[in-house]
Short mmCIF file of C-alpha atoms in Angstrom, two decimals:
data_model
loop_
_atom_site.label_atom_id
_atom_site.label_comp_id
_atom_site.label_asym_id
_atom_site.label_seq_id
_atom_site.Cartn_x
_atom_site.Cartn_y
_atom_site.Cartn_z
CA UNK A 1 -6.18 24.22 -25.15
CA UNK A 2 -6.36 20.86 -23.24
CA UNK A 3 -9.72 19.62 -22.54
CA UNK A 4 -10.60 17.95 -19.29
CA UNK A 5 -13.93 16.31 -17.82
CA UNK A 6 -15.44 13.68 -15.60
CA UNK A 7 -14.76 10.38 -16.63
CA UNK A 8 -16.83 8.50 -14.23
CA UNK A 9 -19.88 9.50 -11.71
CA UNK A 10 -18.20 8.04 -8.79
CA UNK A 11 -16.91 9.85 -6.00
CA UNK A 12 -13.62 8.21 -4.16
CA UNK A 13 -11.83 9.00 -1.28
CA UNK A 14 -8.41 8.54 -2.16
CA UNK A 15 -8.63 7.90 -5.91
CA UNK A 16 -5.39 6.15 -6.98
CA UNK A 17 -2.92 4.37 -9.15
CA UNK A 18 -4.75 4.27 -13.07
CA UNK A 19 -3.48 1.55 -15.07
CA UNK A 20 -4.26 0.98 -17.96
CA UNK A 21 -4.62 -2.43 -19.71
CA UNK A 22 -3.84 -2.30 -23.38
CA UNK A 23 -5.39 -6.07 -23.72
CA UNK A 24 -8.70 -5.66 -21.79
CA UNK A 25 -9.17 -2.05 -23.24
CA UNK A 26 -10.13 -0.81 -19.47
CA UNK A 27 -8.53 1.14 -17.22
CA UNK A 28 -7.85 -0.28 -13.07
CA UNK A 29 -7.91 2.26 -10.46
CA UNK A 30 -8.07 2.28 -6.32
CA UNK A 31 -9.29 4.03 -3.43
CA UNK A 32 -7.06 3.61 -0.64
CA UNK A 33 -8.97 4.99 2.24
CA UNK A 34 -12.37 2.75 0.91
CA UNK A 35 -10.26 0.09 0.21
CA UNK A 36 -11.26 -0.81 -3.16
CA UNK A 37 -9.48 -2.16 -6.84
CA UNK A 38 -11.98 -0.84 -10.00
CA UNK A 39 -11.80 -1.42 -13.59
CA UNK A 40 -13.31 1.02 -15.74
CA UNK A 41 -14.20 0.37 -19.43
CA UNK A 42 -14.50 4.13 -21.54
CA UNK A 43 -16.45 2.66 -24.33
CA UNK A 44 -19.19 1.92 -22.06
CA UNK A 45 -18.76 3.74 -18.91
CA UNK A 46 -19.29 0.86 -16.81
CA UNK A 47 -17.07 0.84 -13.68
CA UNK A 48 -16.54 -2.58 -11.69
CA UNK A 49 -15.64 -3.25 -8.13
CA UNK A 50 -13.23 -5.94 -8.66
CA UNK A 51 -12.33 -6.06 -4.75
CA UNK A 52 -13.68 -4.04 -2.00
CA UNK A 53 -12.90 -6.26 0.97
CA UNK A 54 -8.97 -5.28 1.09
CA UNK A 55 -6.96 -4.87 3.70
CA UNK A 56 -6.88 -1.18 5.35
CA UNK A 57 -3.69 1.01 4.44
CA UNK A 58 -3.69 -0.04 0.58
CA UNK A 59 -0.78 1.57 -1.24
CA UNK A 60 -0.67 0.22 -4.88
CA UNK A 61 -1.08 -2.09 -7.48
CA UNK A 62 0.33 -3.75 -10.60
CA UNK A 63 0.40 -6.81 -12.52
CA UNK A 64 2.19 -9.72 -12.85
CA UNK A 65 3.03 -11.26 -16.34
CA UNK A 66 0.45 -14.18 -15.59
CA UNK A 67 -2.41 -11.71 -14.62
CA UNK A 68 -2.19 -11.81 -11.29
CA UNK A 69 -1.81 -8.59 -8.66
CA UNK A 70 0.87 -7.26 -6.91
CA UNK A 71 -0.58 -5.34 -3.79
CA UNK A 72 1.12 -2.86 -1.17
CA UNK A 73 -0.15 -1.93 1.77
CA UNK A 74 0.66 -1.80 5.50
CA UNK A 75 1.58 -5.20 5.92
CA UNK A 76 3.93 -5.46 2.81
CA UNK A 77 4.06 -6.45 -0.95
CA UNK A 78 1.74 -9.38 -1.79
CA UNK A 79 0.52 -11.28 -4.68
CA UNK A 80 -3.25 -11.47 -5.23
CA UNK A 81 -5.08 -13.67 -7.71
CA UNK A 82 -8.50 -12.01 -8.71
CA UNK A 83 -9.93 -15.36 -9.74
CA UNK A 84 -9.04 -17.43 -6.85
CA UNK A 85 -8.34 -14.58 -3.97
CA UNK A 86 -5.43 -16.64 -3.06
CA UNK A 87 -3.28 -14.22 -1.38
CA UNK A 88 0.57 -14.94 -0.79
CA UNK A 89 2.65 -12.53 1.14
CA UNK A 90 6.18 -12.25 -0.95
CA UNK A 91 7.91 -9.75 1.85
CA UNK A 92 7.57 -6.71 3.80
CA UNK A 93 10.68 -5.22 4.51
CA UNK A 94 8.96 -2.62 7.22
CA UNK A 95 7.89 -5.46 9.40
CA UNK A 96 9.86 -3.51 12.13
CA UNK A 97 8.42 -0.03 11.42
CA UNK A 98 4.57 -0.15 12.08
CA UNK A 99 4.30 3.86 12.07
CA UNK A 100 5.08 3.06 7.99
CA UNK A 101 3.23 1.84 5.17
CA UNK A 102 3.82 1.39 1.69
CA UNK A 103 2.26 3.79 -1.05
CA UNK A 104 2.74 3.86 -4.55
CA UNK A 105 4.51 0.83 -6.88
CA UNK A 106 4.96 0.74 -10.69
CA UNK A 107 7.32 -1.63 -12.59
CA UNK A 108 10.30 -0.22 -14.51
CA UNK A 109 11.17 -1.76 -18.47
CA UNK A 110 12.80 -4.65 -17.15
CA UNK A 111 9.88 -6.13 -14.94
CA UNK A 112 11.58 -5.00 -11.65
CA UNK A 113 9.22 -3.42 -8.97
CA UNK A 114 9.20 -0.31 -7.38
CA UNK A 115 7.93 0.72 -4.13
CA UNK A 116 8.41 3.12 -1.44
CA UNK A 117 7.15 3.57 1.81
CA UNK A 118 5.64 6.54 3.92
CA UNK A 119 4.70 7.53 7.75
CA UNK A 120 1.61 7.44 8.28
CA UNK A 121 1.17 11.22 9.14
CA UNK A 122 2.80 11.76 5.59
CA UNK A 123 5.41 14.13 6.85
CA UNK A 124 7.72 12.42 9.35
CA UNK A 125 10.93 11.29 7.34
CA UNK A 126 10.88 7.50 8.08
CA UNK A 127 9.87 6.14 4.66
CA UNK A 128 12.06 4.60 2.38
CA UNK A 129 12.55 3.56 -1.15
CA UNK A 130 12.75 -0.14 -2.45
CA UNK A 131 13.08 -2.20 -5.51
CA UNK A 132 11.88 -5.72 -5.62
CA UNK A 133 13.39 -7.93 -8.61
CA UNK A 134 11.98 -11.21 -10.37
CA UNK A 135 13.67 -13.36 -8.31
CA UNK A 136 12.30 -11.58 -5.25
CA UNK A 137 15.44 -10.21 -3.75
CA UNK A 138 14.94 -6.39 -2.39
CA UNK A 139 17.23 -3.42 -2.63
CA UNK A 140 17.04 -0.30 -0.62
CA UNK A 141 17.36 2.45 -2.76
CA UNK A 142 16.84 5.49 -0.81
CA UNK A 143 15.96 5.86 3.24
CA UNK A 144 14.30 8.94 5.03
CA UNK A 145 12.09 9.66 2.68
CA UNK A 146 8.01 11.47 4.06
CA UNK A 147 6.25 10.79 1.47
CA UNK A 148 7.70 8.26 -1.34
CA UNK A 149 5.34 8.72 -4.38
CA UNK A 150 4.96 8.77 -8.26
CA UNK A 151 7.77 6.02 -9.57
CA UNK A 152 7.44 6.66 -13.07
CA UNK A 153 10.68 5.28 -15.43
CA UNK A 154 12.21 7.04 -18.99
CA UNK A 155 10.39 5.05 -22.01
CA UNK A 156 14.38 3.74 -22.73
CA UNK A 157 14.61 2.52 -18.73
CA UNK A 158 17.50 4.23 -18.09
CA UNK A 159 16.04 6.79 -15.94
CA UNK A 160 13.54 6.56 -12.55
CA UNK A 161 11.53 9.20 -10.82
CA UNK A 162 10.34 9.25 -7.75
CA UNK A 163 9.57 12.51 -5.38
CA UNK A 164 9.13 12.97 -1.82
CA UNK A 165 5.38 14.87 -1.90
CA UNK A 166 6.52 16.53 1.57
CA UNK A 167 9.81 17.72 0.77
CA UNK A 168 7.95 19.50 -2.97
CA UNK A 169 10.86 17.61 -5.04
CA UNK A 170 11.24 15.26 -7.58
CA UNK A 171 14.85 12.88 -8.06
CA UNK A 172 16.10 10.40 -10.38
CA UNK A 173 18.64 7.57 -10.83
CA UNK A 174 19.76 6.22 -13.86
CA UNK A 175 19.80 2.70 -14.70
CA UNK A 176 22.13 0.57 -16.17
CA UNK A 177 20.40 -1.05 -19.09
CA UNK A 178 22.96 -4.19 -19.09
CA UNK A 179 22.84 -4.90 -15.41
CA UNK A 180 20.37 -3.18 -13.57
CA UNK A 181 22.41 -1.02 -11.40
CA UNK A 182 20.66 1.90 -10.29
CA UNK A 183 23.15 5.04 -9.70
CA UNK A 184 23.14 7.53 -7.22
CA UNK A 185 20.36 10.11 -5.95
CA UNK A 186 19.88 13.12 -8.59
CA UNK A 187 17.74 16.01 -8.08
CA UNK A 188 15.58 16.38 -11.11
CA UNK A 189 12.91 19.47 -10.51
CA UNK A 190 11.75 21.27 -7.05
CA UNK A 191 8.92 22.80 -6.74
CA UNK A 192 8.63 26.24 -4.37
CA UNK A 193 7.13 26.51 -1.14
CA UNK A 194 3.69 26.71 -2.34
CA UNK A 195 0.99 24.47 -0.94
CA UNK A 196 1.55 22.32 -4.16
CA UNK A 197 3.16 18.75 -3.39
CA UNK A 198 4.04 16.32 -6.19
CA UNK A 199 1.91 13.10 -5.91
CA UNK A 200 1.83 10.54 -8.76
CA UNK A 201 3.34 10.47 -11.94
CA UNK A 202 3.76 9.19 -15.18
CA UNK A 203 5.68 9.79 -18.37
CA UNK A 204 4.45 10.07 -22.14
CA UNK A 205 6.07 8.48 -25.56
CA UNK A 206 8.76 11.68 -25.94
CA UNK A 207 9.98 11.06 -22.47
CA UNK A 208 8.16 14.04 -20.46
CA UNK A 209 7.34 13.37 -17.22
CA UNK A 210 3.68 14.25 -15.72
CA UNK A 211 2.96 14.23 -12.51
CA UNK A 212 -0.37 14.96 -10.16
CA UNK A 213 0.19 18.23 -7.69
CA UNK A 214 -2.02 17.73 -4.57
CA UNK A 215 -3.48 20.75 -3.94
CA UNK A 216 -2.05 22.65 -6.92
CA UNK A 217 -5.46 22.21 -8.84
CA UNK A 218 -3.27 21.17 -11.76
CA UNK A 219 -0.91 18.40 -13.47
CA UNK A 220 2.44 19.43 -14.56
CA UNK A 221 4.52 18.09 -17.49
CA UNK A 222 8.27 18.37 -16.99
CA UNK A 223 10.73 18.03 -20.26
CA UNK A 224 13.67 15.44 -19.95
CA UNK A 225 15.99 18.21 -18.52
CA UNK A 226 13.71 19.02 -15.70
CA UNK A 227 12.04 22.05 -16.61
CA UNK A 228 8.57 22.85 -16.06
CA UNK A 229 6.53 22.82 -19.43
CA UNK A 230 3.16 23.75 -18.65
CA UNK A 231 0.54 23.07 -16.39
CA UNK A 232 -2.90 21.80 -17.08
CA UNK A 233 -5.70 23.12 -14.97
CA UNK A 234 -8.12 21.02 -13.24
CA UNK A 235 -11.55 21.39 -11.20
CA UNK A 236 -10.29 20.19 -8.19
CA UNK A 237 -7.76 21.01 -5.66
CA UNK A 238 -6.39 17.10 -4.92
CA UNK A 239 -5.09 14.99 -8.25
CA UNK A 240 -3.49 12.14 -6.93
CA UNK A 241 -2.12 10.28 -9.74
CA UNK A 242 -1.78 10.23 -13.63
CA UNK A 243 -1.63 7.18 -16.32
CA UNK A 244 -2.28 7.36 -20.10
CA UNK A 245 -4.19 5.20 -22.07
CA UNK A 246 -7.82 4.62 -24.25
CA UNK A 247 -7.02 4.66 -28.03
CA UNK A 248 -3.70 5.45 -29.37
CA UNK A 249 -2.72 5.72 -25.59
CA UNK A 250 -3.63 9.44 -25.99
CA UNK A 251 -5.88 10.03 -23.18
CA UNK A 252 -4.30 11.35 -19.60
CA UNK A 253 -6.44 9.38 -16.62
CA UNK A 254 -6.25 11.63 -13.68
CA UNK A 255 -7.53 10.18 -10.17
CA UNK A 256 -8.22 12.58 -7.52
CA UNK A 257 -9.47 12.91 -3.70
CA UNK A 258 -12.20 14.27 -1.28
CA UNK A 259 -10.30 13.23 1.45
CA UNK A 260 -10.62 15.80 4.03
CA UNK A 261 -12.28 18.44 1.72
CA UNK A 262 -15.06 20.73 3.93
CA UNK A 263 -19.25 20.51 2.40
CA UNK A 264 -18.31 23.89 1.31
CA UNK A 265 -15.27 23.00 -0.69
CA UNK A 266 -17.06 19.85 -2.39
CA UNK A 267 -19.39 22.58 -3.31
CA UNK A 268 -16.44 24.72 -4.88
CA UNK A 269 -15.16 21.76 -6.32
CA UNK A 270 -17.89 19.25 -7.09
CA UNK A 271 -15.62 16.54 -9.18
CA UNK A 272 -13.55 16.31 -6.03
CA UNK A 273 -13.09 12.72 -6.12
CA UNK A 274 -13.63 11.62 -9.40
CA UNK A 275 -11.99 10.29 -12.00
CA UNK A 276 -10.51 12.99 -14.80
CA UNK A 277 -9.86 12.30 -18.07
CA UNK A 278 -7.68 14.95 -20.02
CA UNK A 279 -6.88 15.29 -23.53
CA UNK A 280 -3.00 16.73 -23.22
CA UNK A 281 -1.68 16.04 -27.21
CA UNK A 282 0.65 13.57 -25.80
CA UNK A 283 0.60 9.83 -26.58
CA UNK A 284 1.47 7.57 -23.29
CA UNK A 285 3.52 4.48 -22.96
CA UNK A 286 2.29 0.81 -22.17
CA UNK A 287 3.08 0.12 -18.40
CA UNK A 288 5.22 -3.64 -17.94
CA UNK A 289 4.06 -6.04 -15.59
CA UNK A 290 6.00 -7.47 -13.21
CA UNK A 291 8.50 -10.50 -13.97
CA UNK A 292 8.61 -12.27 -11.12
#
């Protein structure tokens, strides 16, 4: 039986994006509708607002190999230094589309980023689906996407998920290992038409794939070959996002939202908000930085 609780006393918006930092032994997370980047520490419980003067429309985050952030958000990828707050736009490729903005980035195994984009009423299929190499040239990957959400990559990098939360389905390309080439749209699991939508995701050490269902009031894991394992109840009807870490890498980190919830359903589901942490018998892998 998996065991699941409140992690922090702190109520978010749009909890987001936990990342875990195997050398600082602390775990970053966002709020994207209170703009905000946190780093939590489990040992002590102490959560820190590293920045809470960001831009509005903030989609994501990484790292870079020298420490520094890589930041979506409605005006494009950026690189952010905490120390300094020197902030240096690197490119927005939906300059010419202001009803989009990006959501969601993780790096694959060999330091590229990922990042799609979304319309801003989450449904409307103008999004699209882009990977950003060291030497900062962009590919289009996929185009017409609602929601783009969840990258999450195969611990051997030869596989990529991402889902459209709209559309209740999850794809994948393979990867070349050698070159880099990422192969052709697949269709890797679709969920019915239940409220349910696939939001971010994450895979563990045996190659499972996990992934957040907004308003499913539960995290899925998915074997290799796409079918549903099991799903892991939670207290609250929005998880956003999922990243392992803490010791071993054996704790599941579960952001969720209030966004939009009624006094009555924060009632119903008081952790609405919060961040979850879940103990799931699964060890996670070590999330790259980027290489550029």
């Amino acid at each position: 039986m998996e065991h699941v609780e409140r992690a922090l006393d702190l109520r978010s918006v749009l909890g987001e994006g936990p990342l875990w930092r195997e050398g600082e032994r602390r775990l970053y997370w966002l709020d994207l509708r209170s703009p905000a980047i946190f780093r939590f520490d489990p040992a002590s419980g102490r959560n820190e607002t590293l920045a809470a003067s960001l831009p509005t429309g903030l989609g994501g985050m990484v790292f870079d190999r020298q420490g520094r952030w890589i930041v979506v958000d409605d005006s494009g990828i950026h690189r952010l230094d905490p120390k300094s707050g020197q902030r240096v736009d690197i490119a927005n490729p939906e300059a010419g589309h202001p009803e989009n903005s990006f959501n969601d980035a993780k790096v694959d195994r060999r330091g590229r980023l990922w990042t799609g984009s979304c319309n801003q009423d989450w449904v409307t299929p103008t999004g699209s689906f882009y990977m950003l190499d060291p030497a900062g040239k962009i590919a289009v990957i996929d185009r017409s996407i609602g929601c783009a959400n969840g990258p999450a990559f195969s611990p051997d990098g030869r596989r990529a998920y991402w889902t459209d939360s709209p559309a209740r389905e999850i794809y994948c390309y393979d990867i070349d290992p050698a070159t880099g080439a990422v192969g052709p749209r697949q269709s890797f699991h679709k969920f019915g038409a239940v409220p349910e939508q696939p939001d971010g995701m994450t895979v563990d050490a045996d190659g499972h794939l996990w992934v957040a269902l907004w308003d499913g009031w539960c995290v899925a894991q998915i074997r290799p070959d796409g079918k549903l394992e099991r799903r892991v109840k939670l207290p609250v009807p929005q998880p956003t996002a999922v990243g392992f870490g803490g010791e071993g890498m054996k704790q599941l980190y579960i952001t969720t939202a209030s966004l939009g919830l009624s006094d009555e359903q924060l009632r119903a589901a008081p952790l609405s908000g919060h961040l979850l942490v879940a103990d799931v018998g699964q060890r996670g892998v070590v999330e790259p930085d980027f290489a550029g």
